[in-house]
mmCIF file of the C-alpha atoms, coordinates in Angstrom:
data_MODEL
# 
_entry.id   MODEL 
# 
loop_
_atom_site.group_PDB 
_atom_site.id 
_atom_site.type_symbol 
_atom_site.label_atom_id 
_atom_site.label_alt_id 
_atom_site.label_comp_id 
_atom_site.label_asym_id 
_atom_site.label_entity_id 
_atom_site.label_seq_id 
_atom_site.pdbx_PDB_ins_code 
_atom_site.Cartn_x 
_atom_site.Cartn_y 
_atom_site.Cartn_z 
_atom_site.occupancy 
_atom_site.B_iso_or_equiv 
_atom_site.pdbx_formal_charge 
_atom_site.auth_seq_id 
_atom_site.auth_comp_id 
_atom_site.auth_asym_id 
_atom_site.auth_atom_id 
_atom_site.pdbx_PDB_model_num 
ATOM 1   C CA . MET A 1 1   ? -22.924 -6.909  -4.256  1.00 0.00 ? 1   MET A CA 1 
ATOM 2   C CA . LYS A 1 2   ? -21.230 -3.536  -4.371  1.00 0.00 ? 2   LYS A CA 1 
ATOM 3   C CA . ILE A 1 3   ? -17.820 -2.767  -5.810  1.00 0.00 ? 3   ILE A CA 1 
ATOM 4   C CA . LEU A 1 4   ? -15.554 -0.177  -4.191  1.00 0.00 ? 4   LEU A CA 1 
ATOM 5   C CA . GLU A 1 5   ? -12.603 1.558   -5.769  1.00 0.00 ? 5   GLU A CA 1 
ATOM 6   C CA . GLY A 1 6   ? -10.019 3.235   -3.579  1.00 0.00 ? 6   GLY A CA 1 
ATOM 7   C CA . LYS A 1 7   ? -6.624  4.838   -4.006  1.00 0.00 ? 7   LYS A CA 1 
ATOM 8   C CA . VAL A 1 8   ? -3.765  3.465   -1.910  1.00 0.00 ? 8   VAL A CA 1 
ATOM 9   C CA . VAL A 1 9   ? -0.340  5.042   -1.510  1.00 0.00 ? 9   VAL A CA 1 
ATOM 10  C CA . ALA A 1 10  ? 2.755   3.215   -0.236  1.00 0.00 ? 10  ALA A CA 1 
ATOM 11  C CA . LEU A 1 11  ? 5.129   5.451   1.733   1.00 0.00 ? 11  LEU A CA 1 
ATOM 12  C CA . GLY A 1 12  ? 8.442   4.820   3.450   1.00 0.00 ? 12  GLY A CA 1 
ATOM 13  C CA . SER A 1 13  ? 12.207  5.148   3.159   1.00 0.00 ? 13  SER A CA 1 
ATOM 14  C CA . GLN A 1 14  ? 14.240  3.670   0.335   1.00 0.00 ? 14  GLN A CA 1 
ATOM 15  C CA . GLY A 1 15  ? 15.004  -0.009  0.800   1.00 0.00 ? 15  GLY A CA 1 
ATOM 16  C CA . VAL A 1 16  ? 12.288  -0.842  3.348   1.00 0.00 ? 16  VAL A CA 1 
ATOM 17  C CA . GLY A 1 17  ? 10.548  -3.145  0.873   1.00 0.00 ? 17  GLY A CA 1 
ATOM 18  C CA . LYS A 1 18  ? 7.493   -1.225  -0.390  1.00 0.00 ? 18  LYS A CA 1 
ATOM 19  C CA . THR A 1 19  ? 7.806   -2.521  -3.945  1.00 0.00 ? 19  THR A CA 1 
ATOM 20  C CA . SER A 1 20  ? 8.719   -6.038  -2.807  1.00 0.00 ? 20  SER A CA 1 
ATOM 21  C CA . ILE A 1 21  ? 5.620   -6.282  -0.608  1.00 0.00 ? 21  ILE A CA 1 
ATOM 22  C CA . ILE A 1 22  ? 3.331   -5.258  -3.463  1.00 0.00 ? 22  ILE A CA 1 
ATOM 23  C CA . MET A 1 23  ? 5.084   -7.482  -5.990  1.00 0.00 ? 23  MET A CA 1 
ATOM 24  C CA . ARG A 1 24  ? 4.911   -10.428 -3.595  1.00 0.00 ? 24  ARG A CA 1 
ATOM 25  C CA . TYR A 1 25  ? 1.194   -9.876  -3.130  1.00 0.00 ? 25  TYR A CA 1 
ATOM 26  C CA . ILE A 1 26  ? 0.414   -9.834  -6.840  1.00 0.00 ? 26  ILE A CA 1 
ATOM 27  C CA . GLY A 1 27  ? 2.140   -13.176 -7.224  1.00 0.00 ? 27  GLY A CA 1 
ATOM 28  C CA . LYS A 1 28  ? 5.641   -12.230 -8.303  1.00 0.00 ? 28  LYS A CA 1 
ATOM 29  C CA . SER A 1 29  ? 8.538   -14.269 -6.991  1.00 0.00 ? 29  SER A CA 1 
ATOM 30  C CA . CYS A 1 30  ? 10.716  -12.790 -4.281  1.00 0.00 ? 30  CYS A CA 1 
ATOM 31  C CA . ASN A 1 31  ? 13.488  -10.647 -5.753  1.00 0.00 ? 31  ASN A CA 1 
ATOM 32  C CA . GLU A 1 32  ? 16.054  -9.235  -3.354  1.00 0.00 ? 32  GLU A CA 1 
ATOM 33  C CA . HIS A 1 33  ? 17.642  -7.085  -6.048  1.00 0.00 ? 33  HIS A CA 1 
ATOM 34  C CA . LEU A 1 34  ? 14.815  -4.844  -7.240  1.00 0.00 ? 34  LEU A CA 1 
ATOM 35  C CA . ASN A 1 35  ? 15.960  -1.490  -8.567  1.00 0.00 ? 35  ASN A CA 1 
ATOM 36  C CA . PRO A 1 36  ? 14.805  1.533   -6.521  1.00 0.00 ? 36  PRO A CA 1 
ATOM 37  C CA . THR A 1 37  ? 11.494  2.953   -7.674  1.00 0.00 ? 37  THR A CA 1 
ATOM 38  C CA . ILE A 1 38  ? 11.852  6.115   -9.752  1.00 0.00 ? 38  ILE A CA 1 
ATOM 39  C CA . GLY A 1 39  ? 8.961   8.528   -9.272  1.00 0.00 ? 39  GLY A CA 1 
ATOM 40  C CA . ALA A 1 40  ? 6.222   5.957   -8.690  1.00 0.00 ? 40  ALA A CA 1 
ATOM 41  C CA . SER A 1 41  ? 4.874   2.621   -9.890  1.00 0.00 ? 41  SER A CA 1 
ATOM 42  C CA . PHE A 1 42  ? 1.172   1.949   -10.337 1.00 0.00 ? 42  PHE A CA 1 
ATOM 43  C CA . PHE A 1 43  ? -0.676  -1.283  -9.576  1.00 0.00 ? 43  PHE A CA 1 
ATOM 44  C CA . THR A 1 44  ? -4.331  -2.322  -9.731  1.00 0.00 ? 44  THR A CA 1 
ATOM 45  C CA . CYS A 1 45  ? -5.532  -5.125  -7.449  1.00 0.00 ? 45  CYS A CA 1 
ATOM 46  C CA . LYS A 1 46  ? -8.933  -6.639  -6.709  1.00 0.00 ? 46  LYS A CA 1 
ATOM 47  C CA . LEU A 1 47  ? -10.009 -8.640  -3.693  1.00 0.00 ? 47  LEU A CA 1 
ATOM 48  C CA . ASN A 1 48  ? -13.227 -9.836  -2.089  1.00 0.00 ? 48  ASN A CA 1 
ATOM 49  C CA . VAL A 1 49  ? -13.942 -8.660  1.450   1.00 0.00 ? 49  VAL A CA 1 
ATOM 50  C CA . GLU A 1 50  ? -17.107 -9.742  3.254   1.00 0.00 ? 50  GLU A CA 1 
ATOM 51  C CA . ASN A 1 51  ? -20.017 -8.762  1.004   1.00 0.00 ? 51  ASN A CA 1 
ATOM 52  C CA . ALA A 1 52  ? -18.082 -6.435  -1.275  1.00 0.00 ? 52  ALA A CA 1 
ATOM 53  C CA . ARG A 1 53  ? -15.497 -6.436  -4.018  1.00 0.00 ? 53  ARG A CA 1 
ATOM 54  C CA . ILE A 1 54  ? -12.627 -4.033  -3.564  1.00 0.00 ? 54  ILE A CA 1 
ATOM 55  C CA . MET A 1 55  ? -10.515 -2.524  -6.327  1.00 0.00 ? 55  MET A CA 1 
ATOM 56  C CA . LEU A 1 56  ? -7.251  -1.027  -5.084  1.00 0.00 ? 56  LEU A CA 1 
ATOM 57  C CA . ARG A 1 57  ? -5.344  1.538   -7.137  1.00 0.00 ? 57  ARG A CA 1 
ATOM 58  C CA . VAL A 1 58  ? -1.925  1.299   -5.503  1.00 0.00 ? 58  VAL A CA 1 
ATOM 59  C CA . TRP A 1 59  ? 0.752   3.967   -5.961  1.00 0.00 ? 59  TRP A CA 1 
ATOM 60  C CA . ASP A 1 60  ? 4.199   2.784   -4.907  1.00 0.00 ? 60  ASP A CA 1 
ATOM 61  C CA . THR A 1 61  ? 6.283   5.899   -4.294  1.00 0.00 ? 61  THR A CA 1 
ATOM 62  C CA . ALA A 1 62  ? 10.041  6.360   -4.470  1.00 0.00 ? 62  ALA A CA 1 
ATOM 63  C CA . GLY A 1 63  ? 11.793  6.409   -1.108  1.00 0.00 ? 63  GLY A CA 1 
ATOM 64  C CA . GLN A 1 64  ? 14.829  8.463   -2.109  1.00 0.00 ? 64  GLN A CA 1 
ATOM 65  C CA . GLU A 1 65  ? 15.042  11.931  -0.598  1.00 0.00 ? 65  GLU A CA 1 
ATOM 66  C CA . ARG A 1 66  ? 15.359  13.569  -4.020  1.00 0.00 ? 66  ARG A CA 1 
ATOM 67  C CA . PHE A 1 67  ? 11.853  12.393  -4.941  1.00 0.00 ? 67  PHE A CA 1 
ATOM 68  C CA . LYS A 1 68  ? 10.208  13.453  -1.671  1.00 0.00 ? 68  LYS A CA 1 
ATOM 69  C CA . SER A 1 69  ? 8.888   16.699  -3.133  1.00 0.00 ? 69  SER A CA 1 
ATOM 70  C CA . MET A 1 70  ? 6.941   14.647  -5.692  1.00 0.00 ? 70  MET A CA 1 
ATOM 71  C CA . ALA A 1 71  ? 5.110   12.556  -3.090  1.00 0.00 ? 71  ALA A CA 1 
ATOM 72  C CA . PRO A 1 72  ? 2.124   14.904  -2.557  1.00 0.00 ? 72  PRO A CA 1 
ATOM 73  C CA . MET A 1 73  ? 0.888   14.409  -6.103  1.00 0.00 ? 73  MET A CA 1 
ATOM 74  C CA . TYR A 1 74  ? 0.737   10.656  -5.455  1.00 0.00 ? 74  TYR A CA 1 
ATOM 75  C CA . TYR A 1 75  ? -0.973  10.672  -2.060  1.00 0.00 ? 75  TYR A CA 1 
ATOM 76  C CA . ARG A 1 76  ? -3.411  13.438  -2.931  1.00 0.00 ? 76  ARG A CA 1 
ATOM 77  C CA . ASN A 1 77  ? -6.987  12.079  -2.722  1.00 0.00 ? 77  ASN A CA 1 
ATOM 78  C CA . ALA A 1 78  ? -5.701  8.770   -1.348  1.00 0.00 ? 78  ALA A CA 1 
ATOM 79  C CA . ASN A 1 79  ? -8.142  6.648   0.645   1.00 0.00 ? 79  ASN A CA 1 
ATOM 80  C CA . ALA A 1 80  ? -5.521  4.441   2.308   1.00 0.00 ? 80  ALA A CA 1 
ATOM 81  C CA . ALA A 1 81  ? -1.812  4.506   3.074   1.00 0.00 ? 81  ALA A CA 1 
ATOM 82  C CA . MET A 1 82  ? 0.718   1.723   3.529   1.00 0.00 ? 82  MET A CA 1 
ATOM 83  C CA . LEU A 1 83  ? 3.309   3.107   5.970   1.00 0.00 ? 83  LEU A CA 1 
ATOM 84  C CA . VAL A 1 84  ? 6.314   0.838   5.628   1.00 0.00 ? 84  VAL A CA 1 
ATOM 85  C CA . PHE A 1 85  ? 9.484   0.633   7.708   1.00 0.00 ? 85  PHE A CA 1 
ATOM 86  C CA . ASP A 1 86  ? 12.360  -1.824  8.090   1.00 0.00 ? 86  ASP A CA 1 
ATOM 87  C CA . LEU A 1 87  ? 12.311  -3.693  11.406  1.00 0.00 ? 87  LEU A CA 1 
ATOM 88  C CA . THR A 1 88  ? 16.111  -3.893  11.283  1.00 0.00 ? 88  THR A CA 1 
ATOM 89  C CA . GLN A 1 89  ? 16.629  -0.121  10.827  1.00 0.00 ? 89  GLN A CA 1 
ATOM 90  C CA . TYR A 1 90  ? 15.186  2.078   13.573  1.00 0.00 ? 90  TYR A CA 1 
ATOM 91  C CA . ASN A 1 91  ? 15.770  5.236   11.538  1.00 0.00 ? 91  ASN A CA 1 
ATOM 92  C CA . THR A 1 92  ? 13.216  4.017   8.981   1.00 0.00 ? 92  THR A CA 1 
ATOM 93  C CA . PHE A 1 93  ? 10.643  3.728   11.784  1.00 0.00 ? 93  PHE A CA 1 
ATOM 94  C CA . ALA A 1 94  ? 11.296  7.354   12.694  1.00 0.00 ? 94  ALA A CA 1 
ATOM 95  C CA . ALA A 1 95  ? 11.071  8.349   9.029   1.00 0.00 ? 95  ALA A CA 1 
ATOM 96  C CA . MET A 1 96  ? 7.739   6.545   8.690   1.00 0.00 ? 96  MET A CA 1 
ATOM 97  C CA . LYS A 1 97  ? 6.347   8.729   11.475  1.00 0.00 ? 97  LYS A CA 1 
ATOM 98  C CA . ARG A 1 98  ? 7.309   11.812  9.469   1.00 0.00 ? 98  ARG A CA 1 
ATOM 99  C CA . TRP A 1 99  ? 5.271   10.479  6.546   1.00 0.00 ? 99  TRP A CA 1 
ATOM 100 C CA . VAL A 1 100 ? 2.257   10.348  8.855   1.00 0.00 ? 100 VAL A CA 1 
ATOM 101 C CA . THR A 1 101 ? 2.814   14.018  9.685   1.00 0.00 ? 101 THR A CA 1 
ATOM 102 C CA . GLU A 1 102 ? 2.988   14.789  5.961   1.00 0.00 ? 102 GLU A CA 1 
ATOM 103 C CA . LEU A 1 103 ? -0.266  12.955  5.304   1.00 0.00 ? 103 LEU A CA 1 
ATOM 104 C CA . ARG A 1 104 ? -2.084  14.772  8.073   1.00 0.00 ? 104 ARG A CA 1 
ATOM 105 C CA . ARG A 1 105 ? -0.814  18.071  6.743   1.00 0.00 ? 105 ARG A CA 1 
ATOM 106 C CA . ASN A 1 106 ? -1.826  17.452  3.140   1.00 0.00 ? 106 ASN A CA 1 
ATOM 107 C CA . VAL A 1 107 ? -4.750  15.001  3.104   1.00 0.00 ? 107 VAL A CA 1 
ATOM 108 C CA . GLU A 1 108 ? -8.032  16.254  4.502   1.00 0.00 ? 108 GLU A CA 1 
ATOM 109 C CA . GLU A 1 109 ? -10.252 13.219  4.081   1.00 0.00 ? 109 GLU A CA 1 
ATOM 110 C CA . VAL A 1 110 ? -10.414 10.227  6.415   1.00 0.00 ? 110 VAL A CA 1 
ATOM 111 C CA . MET A 1 111 ? -7.958  7.481   5.464   1.00 0.00 ? 111 MET A CA 1 
ATOM 112 C CA . THR A 1 112 ? -7.347  3.838   6.255   1.00 0.00 ? 112 THR A CA 1 
ATOM 113 C CA . LEU A 1 113 ? -3.810  3.528   7.637   1.00 0.00 ? 113 LEU A CA 1 
ATOM 114 C CA . VAL A 1 114 ? -1.722  0.376   7.907   1.00 0.00 ? 114 VAL A CA 1 
ATOM 115 C CA . VAL A 1 115 ? 1.689   0.415   9.599   1.00 0.00 ? 115 VAL A CA 1 
ATOM 116 C CA . ILE A 1 116 ? 3.958   -2.303  8.217   1.00 0.00 ? 116 ILE A CA 1 
ATOM 117 C CA . GLY A 1 117 ? 7.194   -3.500  9.776   1.00 0.00 ? 117 GLY A CA 1 
ATOM 118 C CA . ASN A 1 118 ? 8.957   -5.433  7.025   1.00 0.00 ? 118 ASN A CA 1 
ATOM 119 C CA . LYS A 1 119 ? 11.799  -8.002  7.168   1.00 0.00 ? 119 LYS A CA 1 
ATOM 120 C CA . SER A 1 120 ? 10.434  -9.845  10.197  1.00 0.00 ? 120 SER A CA 1 
ATOM 121 C CA . ASP A 1 121 ? 12.529  -12.876 9.227   1.00 0.00 ? 121 ASP A CA 1 
ATOM 122 C CA . LEU A 1 122 ? 15.723  -11.037 10.241  1.00 0.00 ? 122 LEU A CA 1 
ATOM 123 C CA . THR A 1 123 ? 15.119  -11.625 13.948  1.00 0.00 ? 123 THR A CA 1 
ATOM 124 C CA . LYS A 1 124 ? 18.742  -11.212 15.067  1.00 0.00 ? 124 LYS A CA 1 
ATOM 125 C CA . GLU A 1 125 ? 19.024  -7.818  13.364  1.00 0.00 ? 125 GLU A CA 1 
ATOM 126 C CA . ARG A 1 126 ? 15.758  -6.457  14.682  1.00 0.00 ? 126 ARG A CA 1 
ATOM 127 C CA . GLN A 1 127 ? 15.834  -2.906  16.082  1.00 0.00 ? 127 GLN A CA 1 
ATOM 128 C CA . VAL A 1 128 ? 12.113  -2.123  16.448  1.00 0.00 ? 128 VAL A CA 1 
ATOM 129 C CA . ASP A 1 129 ? 10.099  -4.041  19.015  1.00 0.00 ? 129 ASP A CA 1 
ATOM 130 C CA . ALA A 1 130 ? 6.673   -5.282  17.935  1.00 0.00 ? 130 ALA A CA 1 
ATOM 131 C CA . GLU A 1 131 ? 5.019   -3.655  20.938  1.00 0.00 ? 131 GLU A CA 1 
ATOM 132 C CA . GLU A 1 132 ? 6.489   -0.248  20.070  1.00 0.00 ? 132 GLU A CA 1 
ATOM 133 C CA . GLY A 1 133 ? 5.194   -0.539  16.527  1.00 0.00 ? 133 GLY A CA 1 
ATOM 134 C CA . ARG A 1 134 ? 1.789   -1.686  17.715  1.00 0.00 ? 134 ARG A CA 1 
ATOM 135 C CA . VAL A 1 135 ? 1.471   1.127   20.256  1.00 0.00 ? 135 VAL A CA 1 
ATOM 136 C CA . TYR A 1 136 ? 2.333   3.749   17.639  1.00 0.00 ? 136 TYR A CA 1 
ATOM 137 C CA . ALA A 1 137 ? -0.124  2.271   15.136  1.00 0.00 ? 137 ALA A CA 1 
ATOM 138 C CA . THR A 1 138 ? -2.901  2.365   17.732  1.00 0.00 ? 138 THR A CA 1 
ATOM 139 C CA . LYS A 1 139 ? -2.019  5.980   18.526  1.00 0.00 ? 139 LYS A CA 1 
ATOM 140 C CA . ILE A 1 140 ? -2.602  7.079   14.920  1.00 0.00 ? 140 ILE A CA 1 
ATOM 141 C CA . GLY A 1 141 ? -5.643  4.859   14.366  1.00 0.00 ? 141 GLY A CA 1 
ATOM 142 C CA . ALA A 1 142 ? -3.829  2.346   12.156  1.00 0.00 ? 142 ALA A CA 1 
ATOM 143 C CA . SER A 1 143 ? -3.606  -1.428  12.120  1.00 0.00 ? 143 SER A CA 1 
ATOM 144 C CA . TYR A 1 144 ? -0.168  -2.944  12.685  1.00 0.00 ? 144 TYR A CA 1 
ATOM 145 C CA . HIS A 1 145 ? 1.401   -5.697  10.591  1.00 0.00 ? 145 HIS A CA 1 
ATOM 146 C CA . GLU A 1 146 ? 4.782   -7.385  10.373  1.00 0.00 ? 146 GLU A CA 1 
ATOM 147 C CA . THR A 1 147 ? 5.761   -8.913  7.056   1.00 0.00 ? 147 THR A CA 1 
ATOM 148 C CA . SER A 1 148 ? 8.477   -11.014 5.503   1.00 0.00 ? 148 SER A CA 1 
ATOM 149 C CA . VAL A 1 149 ? 8.748   -10.844 1.733   1.00 0.00 ? 149 VAL A CA 1 
ATOM 150 C CA . LEU A 1 150 ? 11.321  -13.619 1.778   1.00 0.00 ? 150 LEU A CA 1 
ATOM 151 C CA . GLN A 1 151 ? 9.020   -16.009 3.651   1.00 0.00 ? 151 GLN A CA 1 
ATOM 152 C CA . ASN A 1 152 ? 5.802   -14.537 2.196   1.00 0.00 ? 152 ASN A CA 1 
ATOM 153 C CA . GLU A 1 153 ? 4.331   -13.927 5.649   1.00 0.00 ? 153 GLU A CA 1 
ATOM 154 C CA . GLY A 1 154 ? 1.789   -11.316 6.702   1.00 0.00 ? 154 GLY A CA 1 
ATOM 155 C CA . ILE A 1 155 ? 1.412   -9.750  3.258   1.00 0.00 ? 155 ILE A CA 1 
ATOM 156 C CA . LYS A 1 156 ? -2.103  -10.912 2.422   1.00 0.00 ? 156 LYS A CA 1 
ATOM 157 C CA . ASN A 1 157 ? -3.264  -9.636  5.806   1.00 0.00 ? 157 ASN A CA 1 
ATOM 158 C CA . VAL A 1 158 ? -2.018  -6.157  4.895   1.00 0.00 ? 158 VAL A CA 1 
ATOM 159 C CA . PHE A 1 159 ? -4.173  -5.944  1.786   1.00 0.00 ? 159 PHE A CA 1 
ATOM 160 C CA . LEU A 1 160 ? -7.137  -7.558  3.503   1.00 0.00 ? 160 LEU A CA 1 
ATOM 161 C CA . ALA A 1 161 ? -6.879  -4.899  6.244   1.00 0.00 ? 161 ALA A CA 1 
ATOM 162 C CA . ILE A 1 162 ? -6.833  -2.157  3.610   1.00 0.00 ? 162 ILE A CA 1 
ATOM 163 C CA . GLY A 1 163 ? -9.873  -3.611  1.881   1.00 0.00 ? 163 GLY A CA 1 
ATOM 164 C CA . SER A 1 164 ? -11.733 -3.991  5.174   1.00 0.00 ? 164 SER A CA 1 
ATOM 165 C CA . GLY A 1 165 ? -10.849 -0.427  6.115   1.00 0.00 ? 165 GLY A CA 1 
ATOM 166 C CA . LEU A 1 166 ? -12.154 0.969   2.848   1.00 0.00 ? 166 LEU A CA 1 
ATOM 167 C CA . LEU A 1 167 ? -15.343 -1.039  3.234   1.00 0.00 ? 167 LEU A CA 1 
ATOM 168 C CA . LYS A 1 168 ? -15.834 0.385   6.705   1.00 0.00 ? 168 LYS A CA 1 
ATOM 169 C CA . LEU A 1 169 ? -15.220 3.947   5.494   1.00 0.00 ? 169 LEU A CA 1 
ATOM 170 C CA . SER A 1 170 ? -17.691 3.522   2.652   1.00 0.00 ? 170 SER A CA 1 
ATOM 171 C CA . SER A 1 171 ? -20.396 2.359   5.043   1.00 0.00 ? 171 SER A CA 1 
ATOM 172 C CA . THR A 1 172 ? -20.124 5.393   7.313   1.00 0.00 ? 172 THR A CA 1 
ATOM 173 C CA . GLU A 1 173 ? -21.980 8.630   6.721   1.00 0.00 ? 173 GLU A CA 1 
ATOM 174 C CA . CYS A 1 174 ? -18.795 10.468  5.924   1.00 0.00 ? 174 CYS A CA 1 
ATOM 175 C CA . ASP A 1 175 ? -18.764 13.143  3.237   1.00 0.00 ? 175 ASP A CA 1 
ATOM 176 C CA . SER A 1 176 ? -14.970 13.440  3.305   1.00 0.00 ? 176 SER A CA 1 
ATOM 177 C CA . THR A 1 177 ? -14.242 10.177  1.505   1.00 0.00 ? 177 THR A CA 1 
ATOM 178 C CA . SER A 1 178 ? -13.680 9.875   -2.237  1.00 0.00 ? 178 SER A CA 1 
ATOM 179 C CA . ILE A 1 179 ? -14.092 6.083   -2.350  1.00 0.00 ? 179 ILE A CA 1 
ATOM 180 C CA . ARG A 1 180 ? -15.997 5.190   -5.497  1.00 0.00 ? 180 ARG A CA 1 
ATOM 181 C CA . ILE A 1 181 ? -18.937 2.784   -5.316  1.00 0.00 ? 181 ILE A CA 1 
ATOM 182 C CA . TYR A 1 182 ? -20.221 0.857   -8.347  1.00 0.00 ? 182 TYR A CA 1 
ATOM 183 C CA . GLU A 1 183 ? -22.984 -1.613  -9.018  1.00 0.00 ? 183 GLU A CA 1 
ATOM 184 C CA . SER A 1 184 ? -21.541 -5.100  -9.515  1.00 0.00 ? 184 SER A CA 1 
ATOM 185 C CA . THR A 1 185 ? -23.032 -5.261  -13.015 1.00 0.00 ? 185 THR A CA 1 
ATOM 186 C CA . ASN A 1 186 ? -20.829 -2.371  -14.145 1.00 0.00 ? 186 ASN A CA 1 
ATOM 187 C CA . LEU A 1 187 ? -17.594 -4.330  -13.903 1.00 0.00 ? 187 LEU A CA 1 
ATOM 188 C CA . ASN A 1 188 ? -16.650 -7.779  -15.115 1.00 0.00 ? 188 ASN A CA 1 
ATOM 189 C CA . TRP A 1 189 ? -15.495 -9.617  -12.031 1.00 0.00 ? 189 TRP A CA 1 
ATOM 190 C CA . ASN A 1 190 ? -14.640 -13.287 -11.794 1.00 0.00 ? 190 ASN A CA 1 
ATOM 191 C CA . ASN A 1 191 ? -17.009 -14.715 -9.185  1.00 0.00 ? 191 ASN A CA 1 
ATOM 192 C CA . THR A 1 192 ? -14.696 -17.676 -8.582  1.00 0.00 ? 192 THR A CA 1 
ATOM 193 C CA . ASP A 1 193 ? -11.900 -15.497 -7.196  1.00 0.00 ? 193 ASP A CA 1 
ATOM 194 C CA . MET A 1 194 ? -10.850 -16.614 -3.739  1.00 0.00 ? 194 MET A CA 1 
ATOM 195 C CA . LEU A 1 195 ? -10.757 -14.158 -0.859  1.00 0.00 ? 195 LEU A CA 1 
ATOM 196 C CA . SER A 1 196 ? -7.836  -11.731 -1.279  1.00 0.00 ? 196 SER A CA 1 
ATOM 197 C CA . THR A 1 197 ? -6.156  -14.029 -3.836  1.00 0.00 ? 197 THR A CA 1 
ATOM 198 C CA . PRO A 1 198 ? -5.004  -12.011 -6.864  1.00 0.00 ? 198 PRO A CA 1 
ATOM 199 C CA . ILE A 1 199 ? -4.792  -13.112 -10.490 1.00 0.00 ? 199 ILE A CA 1 
ATOM 200 C CA . ILE A 1 200 ? -2.181  -11.172 -12.440 1.00 0.00 ? 200 ILE A CA 1 
ATOM 201 C CA . GLU A 1 201 ? -2.609  -9.251  -15.659 1.00 0.00 ? 201 GLU A CA 1 
ATOM 202 C CA . GLU A 1 202 ? 0.638   -7.451  -16.367 1.00 0.00 ? 202 GLU A CA 1 
ATOM 203 C CA . SER A 1 203 ? 1.251   -4.758  -18.930 1.00 0.00 ? 203 SER A CA 1 
ATOM 204 C CA . ALA A 1 204 ? 4.794   -4.091  -20.093 1.00 0.00 ? 204 ALA A CA 1 
ATOM 205 C CA . GLN A 1 205 ? 3.862   -0.645  -21.342 1.00 0.00 ? 205 GLN A CA 1 
ATOM 206 C CA . ASN A 1 206 ? 5.572   2.307   -19.658 1.00 0.00 ? 206 ASN A CA 1 
ATOM 207 C CA . LEU A 1 207 ? 3.560   5.500   -19.392 1.00 0.00 ? 207 LEU A CA 1 
ATOM 208 C CA . ASN A 1 208 ? 4.970   8.982   -18.977 1.00 0.00 ? 208 ASN A CA 1 
ATOM 209 C CA . ILE A 1 209 ? 3.780   10.853  -15.911 1.00 0.00 ? 209 ILE A CA 1 
ATOM 210 C CA . ALA A 1 210 ? 4.634   14.160  -14.248 1.00 0.00 ? 210 ALA A CA 1 
ATOM 211 C CA . HIS A 1 211 ? 8.268   15.279  -14.097 1.00 0.00 ? 211 HIS A CA 1 
ATOM 212 C CA . GLY A 1 212 ? 9.105   12.825  -16.869 1.00 0.00 ? 212 GLY A CA 1 
ATOM 213 C CA . MET A 1 213 ? 9.167   9.875   -14.479 1.00 0.00 ? 213 MET A CA 1 
ATOM 214 C CA . GLN A 1 214 ? 7.863   6.448   -15.373 1.00 0.00 ? 214 GLN A CA 1 
ATOM 215 C CA . GLU A 1 215 ? 4.672   4.789   -14.269 1.00 0.00 ? 215 GLU A CA 1 
ATOM 216 C CA . ARG A 1 216 ? 4.949   0.998   -14.406 1.00 0.00 ? 216 ARG A CA 1 
ATOM 217 C CA . PRO A 1 217 ? 1.425   -0.427  -14.609 1.00 0.00 ? 217 PRO A CA 1 
ATOM 218 C CA . TYR A 1 218 ? 0.610   -3.837  -13.202 1.00 0.00 ? 218 TYR A CA 1 
ATOM 219 C CA . ALA A 1 219 ? -2.748  -5.392  -12.493 1.00 0.00 ? 219 ALA A CA 1 
ATOM 220 C CA . CYS A 1 220 ? -3.908  -8.237  -10.324 1.00 0.00 ? 220 CYS A CA 1 
ATOM 221 C CA . CYS A 1 221 ? -7.555  -9.145  -10.281 1.00 0.00 ? 221 CYS A CA 1 
# 
């Protein structure tokens, strides 16, 4: 069984729920009062997809405009992108499209893209129709997902889609991908892990990264 390692970047406006989606996936309880990400946070997750084990190195970027100039150093050499918007704020959908333009301008290799409309539980406040989101995702070659952090819906499917996408990229004769492939004997992996179900190993250590911002490492395996 092969093991793949890929870099994932989460992009989107401030407040759309990028951090909450990731934290919910790695088993953290829902917290509606997370502080805005400063610079970026780093997570490592593992999941089993078909006949492979996938290791995701996830970079959760800050959504504030003042950090936008820093984004390229996080999505450089990325293999997948989580493009997140708030279903109750149409302007965040428009902003998400601009992130796609940025990726195409700065990332040369083929990527797995997932478009994520978050806060699907707020049905009465919805401003983006599911069909519009789905049509746009199809246009850019992405899969489309709607999630609710509060109700823990749709989140596992997002990460499963990323893993499946990386597996597909690794199996194609494509020289423009930087996905790493290991022999299963090179890494200690718990064979009893359930499909896409993470086990958390959290480090409280803060590491300095570029521009003096903080990287907050978490791991789920």
